[in-house]
Coordinates of C-alpha atoms in Angstrom, one line a residue:
M1 CA 2.9 3.5 102.8
Y2 CA -0.7 2.6 101.8
R3 CA -2.0 5.5 103.7
E4 CA 0.2 7.8 101.6
L5 CA -0.8 6.0 98.4
Q6 CA -4.5 6.5 99.3
E7 CA -3.9 10.2 99.8
F8 CA -2.1 10.7 96.4
V9 CA -4.7 8.5 94.6
S10 CA -7.5 10.7 95.9
K11 CA -5.8 13.8 94.6
K12 CA -4.7 12.1 91.3
K13 CA -1.2 13.4 91.8
P14 CA 1.7 11.9 89.7
I15 CA 3.1 8.8 91.4
A16 CA 5.4 5.9 90.6
L17 CA 4.9 2.6 92.5
A18 CA 8.0 0.4 92.3
T19 CA 7.7 -3.3 93.4
V20 CA 10.4 -5.9 93.7
V21 CA 9.1 -8.9 91.7
E22 CA 12.1 -11.1 91.7
A23 CA 15.4 -11.5 93.6
G24 CA 18.0 -14.1 94.3
E25 CA 17.9 -16.9 96.8
K26 CA 19.9 -14.8 99.3
N27 CA 17.2 -12.1 99.2
R28 CA 14.0 -13.9 99.6
E29 CA 12.6 -11.1 101.7
L30 CA 12.7 -8.6 98.9
P31 CA 9.9 -9.7 96.4
G32 CA 6.8 -7.7 97.2
Q33 CA 8.5 -4.8 98.9
K34 CA 7.6 -1.5 97.5
L35 CA 8.7 2.1 97.1
L36 CA 6.2 4.9 96.4
L37 CA 7.6 8.0 94.7
T38 CA 5.8 11.3 94.2
E39 CA 7.1 14.5 92.7
S40 CA 8.6 15.6 96.0
E41 CA 8.4 12.6 98.5
V42 CA 9.3 9.0 98.8
F43 CA 7.7 6.3 101.0
G44 CA 8.0 2.6 101.7
P45 CA 10.4 0.1 103.2
L46 CA 12.6 -0.1 100.1
Q47 CA 14.0 3.4 100.7
D48 CA 16.1 2.1 103.6
H49 CA 17.3 -1.0 101.8
P50 CA 20.8 -1.1 100.2
I51 CA 19.1 -1.2 96.7
G52 CA 16.8 1.7 97.7
A53 CA 18.8 4.4 96.0
E54 CA 18.9 2.5 92.7
V55 CA 15.1 1.8 92.9
H56 CA 14.5 5.4 93.7
R57 CA 16.5 6.4 90.6
L58 CA 14.6 4.0 88.4
A59 CA 11.2 5.2 89.7
A60 CA 12.2 8.8 89.2
E61 CA 13.2 8.1 85.6
A62 CA 9.9 6.2 85.0
L63 CA 7.8 9.0 86.4
K64 CA 8.9 11.2 83.5
Q65 CA 7.5 8.7 81.0
R66 CA 4.3 6.8 80.3
G67 CA 3.3 3.3 81.0
V68 CA 4.8 0.5 83.0
H69 CA 8.5 -0.5 83.3
F70 CA 10.4 -3.6 84.2
R71 CA 14.2 -3.5 84.8
Q72 CA 16.8 -5.7 86.3
I73 CA 19.0 -3.8 88.6
T74 CA 22.2 -4.7 90.5
A75 CA 23.2 -2.6 93.6
E76 CA 25.3 -3.5 96.6
K77 CA 25.8 -7.0 95.3
V78 CA 22.0 -7.5 95.1
T79 CA 20.3 -8.3 91.8
A80 CA 16.5 -7.7 91.6
G81 CA 13.7 -7.3 89.1
I82 CA 11.8 -4.1 89.6
F83 CA 8.3 -3.4 88.2
V84 CA 7.3 0.3 88.1
E85 CA 3.7 1.5 87.5
C86 CA 3.3 5.2 86.9
Y87 CA 0.1 7.2 87.3
H88 CA -0.3 10.7 86.0
P89 CA -3.1 13.3 85.9
V90 CA -6.0 12.5 83.5
A91 CA -5.8 14.3 80.2
R92 CA -8.3 17.1 80.1
L93 CA -9.7 18.9 77.0
L94 CA -11.1 22.4 77.6
I95 CA -13.2 23.5 74.5
L96 CA -14.0 27.2 74.5
G97 CA -17.1 27.5 72.3
G98 CA -19.9 25.0 71.8
G99 CA -20.5 25.5 68.1
H100 CA -20.4 23.2 65.0
V101 CA -16.7 22.2 65.4
A102 CA -16.9 21.6 69.2
R103 CA -19.6 18.9 69.0
P104 CA -17.8 16.4 66.8
L105 CA -14.5 17.3 68.5
A106 CA -16.0 16.4 71.9
Q107 CA -17.2 13.1 70.5
I108 CA -13.7 12.2 69.0
A109 CA -11.9 13.4 72.1
S110 CA -14.0 11.2 74.3
L111 CA -12.8 8.2 72.3
L112 CA -9.3 9.4 73.0
Q113 CA -9.8 9.2 76.7
Y114 CA -10.0 12.9 77.4
Q115 CA -12.0 14.4 80.2
I116 CA -13.9 17.1 78.4
T117 CA -15.2 20.5 79.6
V118 CA -17.2 22.7 77.1
V119 CA -17.7 26.4 77.8
D120 CA -20.2 28.6 76.0
D121 CA -22.4 31.5 77.1
R122 CA -25.4 30.3 75.1
P123 CA -27.8 27.8 76.8
T124 CA -28.8 26.4 73.4
F125 CA -25.2 25.4 72.8
A126 CA -24.0 24.7 76.4
N127 CA -26.0 21.8 77.5
N128 CA -25.6 18.1 78.2
Q129 CA -28.0 17.1 75.4
R130 CA -25.5 18.6 73.0
F131 CA -22.4 17.3 74.8
P132 CA -23.3 14.1 76.6
G133 CA -20.6 12.9 79.0
A134 CA -18.9 16.3 79.1
A135 CA -18.8 18.8 81.9
V136 CA -20.7 21.8 80.4
V137 CA -20.4 25.3 81.7
C138 CA -22.9 28.0 80.5
D139 CA -21.3 31.3 81.5
E140 CA -19.3 34.2 80.2
F141 CA -15.9 32.9 79.0
I142 CA -13.5 34.6 81.4
P143 CA -15.5 34.0 84.6
A144 CA -15.8 30.4 83.5
L145 CA -12.1 30.1 82.8
Q146 CA -11.3 31.5 86.2
R147 CA -12.9 28.4 87.7
Q148 CA -10.9 26.0 85.6
T149 CA -7.6 24.2 86.3
I150 CA -5.2 24.9 83.4
D151 CA -2.1 22.8 83.8
P152 CA 0.3 20.7 81.6
A153 CA -2.3 17.9 81.5
T154 CA -4.9 20.3 80.0
S155 CA -5.4 21.0 76.3
V156 CA -7.3 24.1 75.4
V157 CA -9.1 24.5 72.1
I158 CA -10.5 28.0 71.3
V159 CA -13.4 28.0 68.9
T160 CA -15.8 30.7 70.1
R161 CA -18.6 31.9 67.8
G162 CA -17.4 34.3 65.1
H163 CA -14.0 34.5 66.9
R164 CA -15.7 37.1 69.1
H165 CA -14.1 35.9 72.4
D166 CA -11.0 34.1 71.0
L167 CA -8.5 36.7 71.8
A168 CA -9.7 37.4 75.3
C169 CA -9.7 33.6 76.0
L170 CA -6.2 33.2 74.5
E171 CA -4.8 36.1 76.6
Y172 CA -6.2 34.5 79.7
V173 CA -4.9 31.0 78.9
L174 CA -1.4 32.3 78.1
Q175 CA -1.0 33.1 81.8
F176 CA -0.7 29.3 82.4
Q177 CA 1.3 26.4 81.1
P178 CA -1.3 24.1 79.3
G179 CA 0.0 21.1 77.4
Y180 CA -1.7 22.3 74.2
V181 CA -3.3 25.5 73.1
G182 CA -5.0 25.9 69.7
M183 CA -7.1 28.7 68.2
I184 CA -9.1 28.5 65.0
G185 CA -8.7 31.3 62.4
S186 CA -7.5 32.2 58.9
R187 CA -3.8 32.8 58.3
R188 CA -4.5 36.6 58.0
R189 CA -6.3 36.7 61.3
V190 CA -3.5 34.6 62.9
K191 CA -0.9 37.1 61.7
L192 CA -2.9 40.0 63.3
V193 CA -3.3 38.1 66.6
K194 CA 0.4 37.4 66.8
E195 CA 1.2 41.0 66.1
H196 CA -1.2 42.1 68.9
L197 CA 0.3 39.6 71.4
A198 CA 3.8 40.9 70.5
R199 CA 2.8 44.5 71.1
C200 CA 1.3 43.4 74.5
G201 CA 4.7 41.9 75.5
Y202 CA 3.9 38.2 75.3
P203 CA 7.2 36.2 74.8
E204 CA 7.6 35.0 71.3
E205 CA 8.4 31.5 72.5
K206 CA 5.1 31.3 74.3
V207 CA 3.1 32.7 71.4
N208 CA 4.8 30.3 69.0
R209 CA 3.5 27.4 71.1
V210 CA 0.0 28.3 70.2
H211 CA -1.3 26.2 67.3
M212 CA -3.0 28.7 65.0
P213 CA -4.4 28.0 62.6
I214 CA -5.5 25.0 64.7
G215 CA -5.3 21.4 63.5
L216 CA -3.1 19.4 61.1
A217 CA -3.1 20.5 57.5
I218 CA -5.2 17.8 56.0
G219 CA -7.4 20.0 53.8
A220 CA -10.3 19.9 56.3
A221 CA -13.4 21.7 55.1
T222 CA -16.5 20.5 57.1
P223 CA -16.9 20.9 60.9
E224 CA -16.4 17.2 61.3
E225 CA -13.2 17.2 59.2
I226 CA -11.8 20.2 61.2
A227 CA -12.6 18.3 64.4
V228 CA -10.6 15.3 63.0
S229 CA -7.6 17.6 62.2
I230 CA -7.7 19.1 65.7
A231 CA -8.0 15.7 67.4
A232 CA -5.0 14.4 65.3
Q233 CA -3.0 17.4 66.4
L234 CA -3.9 16.7 70.0
V235 CA -2.5 13.2 69.7
E236 CA 0.6 14.4 67.9
V237 CA 1.4 16.8 70.7
R238 CA 0.5 14.4 73.5
R239 CA 2.5 11.5 72.1
G240 CA 5.4 13.5 70.6
P241 CA 8.6 14.8 72.2
G242 CA 7.9 17.0 75.2
G243 CA 4.3 15.6 75.5
V244 CA 3.1 15.5 79.1
P245 CA 2.5 11.9 80.4
T246 CA -1.2 11.3 81.3
S247 CA -3.3 8.4 82.6
T248 CA -6.9 7.5 81.8
A249 CA -9.7 8.0 84.2
E250 CA -10.2 4.2 84.2
E251 CA -6.6 3.6 85.4
W252 CA -7.2 5.9 88.4
E253 CA -10.6 4.2 89.0
L254 CA -9.0 0.8 89.1
L255 CA -6.4 1.9 91.5
T256 CA -9.0 3.6 93.7
R257 CA -11.1 0.4 93.8
T258 CA -8.1 -1.6 94.6
M259 CA -7.4 0.6 97.6
E260 CA -11.0 0.1 98.7
Y261 CA -10.5 -3.7 98.7
V262 CA -7.2 -3.4 100.5
N263 CA -8.8 -1.2 103.2
L264 CA -11.5 -3.8 103.7
G265 CA -8.8 -6.5 104.0
Q266 CA -9.9 -8.3 100.9
P267 CA -7.3 -10.0 98.7
V268 CA -6.9 -8.6 95.2
V269 CA -5.0 -10.0 92.2
A270 CA -3.8 -7.6 89.6
A271 CA -2.5 -8.5 86.1
T272 CA -0.8 -5.8 84.0
I273 CA 0.1 -6.2 80.3
L274 CA 3.8 -5.2 80.0
R275 CA 4.5 -5.9 76.3
T276 CA 2.6 -7.2 73.3
R277 CA 3.6 -8.8 70.1
G278 CA 1.8 -9.1 66.8
S279 CA -1.7 -7.9 66.2
T280 CA -3.7 -7.5 69.4
P281 CA -6.3 -5.1 70.7
A282 CA -4.6 -5.1 74.1
R283 CA -1.9 -2.6 74.8
P284 CA 0.8 -2.2 77.5
V285 CA -0.5 -0.7 80.8
Q286 CA -4.0 -2.3 80.4
K287 CA -5.0 -4.1 83.6
C288 CA -7.2 -6.7 84.9
W289 CA -8.0 -6.9 88.6
Y290 CA -9.8 -9.7 90.5
C291 CA -11.3 -9.5 93.9
L292 CA -10.8 -13.0 95.2
T293 CA -13.6 -12.7 97.8
A294 CA -16.2 -11.3 95.4
P295 CA -18.9 -13.6 94.0
A296 CA -17.7 -15.4 90.9
L297 CA -14.4 -13.4 91.0
E298 CA -15.3 -9.8 90.0
P299 CA -13.2 -8.7 87.0
L300 CA -12.4 -5.1 86.7
G301 CA -10.7 -3.0 84.0
E302 CA -9.9 -2.6 80.3
A303 CA -8.2 -6.0 79.9
A304 CA -10.9 -7.9 81.8
G305 CA -12.3 -10.7 79.6
K306 CA -9.3 -10.7 77.2
R307 CA -7.9 -14.2 76.7
R308 CA -4.7 -13.8 78.8
C309 CA -6.4 -12.1 81.7
A310 CA -9.4 -14.4 81.7
G311 CA -7.1 -17.3 82.6
M312 CA -5.7 -15.5 85.6
P313 CA -7.7 -17.0 88.5

């Protein structure tokens, strides 16, 4: 099963990993057994166990959601506690246009754990000095878009200079199913764009999913305020009903490093925050990993160093 897990981790495909963490005295062999579920396949010894079908159902339900899950299940006279971790594609933000709004938007989106790509055809606007930490593409917009992956984990913000390339970019993006599409523009211009798309035969439902004018209506005036309104709308869509579950790049990195230790035969301890109460900077899903053979117990992850995790070893 770990070979299959390694394969899906390398591709960052959606997976749910279910582990039995507790069972009754008559089922001492169950704790630690796992089931790996992808969008189309299932692996692991649990699939052949009498509780396998119920674990499969629980993992499939969890895969549609975010975070980690713990459930008590009873099947075939066996009661067990099942812990399910889900990993989804990393949230990507594709910013078309590197102008005055794009720069603060990229800064805010980075804090929101997006992987950011900025496209502009002007070298003075499309460079890593202007957008540190982002993937920057300096090219004509459509050729650049043709090299991008646009899927439900991708959010697209269209803010090209003077709206010159907005419509062409929008028409290209509407061929796909991004999780979010937003285009800047006045209400009058938005009306004209919608009329054009209707004449071109684009389904009304698809056109209505485009956020234009872009951003939440907070009275934004400056480029920075507009960036805040767009970022807030990205969060609203991602966390709202119908939002596509995503994972952070760090969560995938932790899983990748764990697999490296496993492949080397080194023991690893993983602690995952399931629930929190009261005021705390920690959140569910945060992890702390310790490689037991590393010098001084190497801590990895977002939760490393926080009080509860620091006491793990």
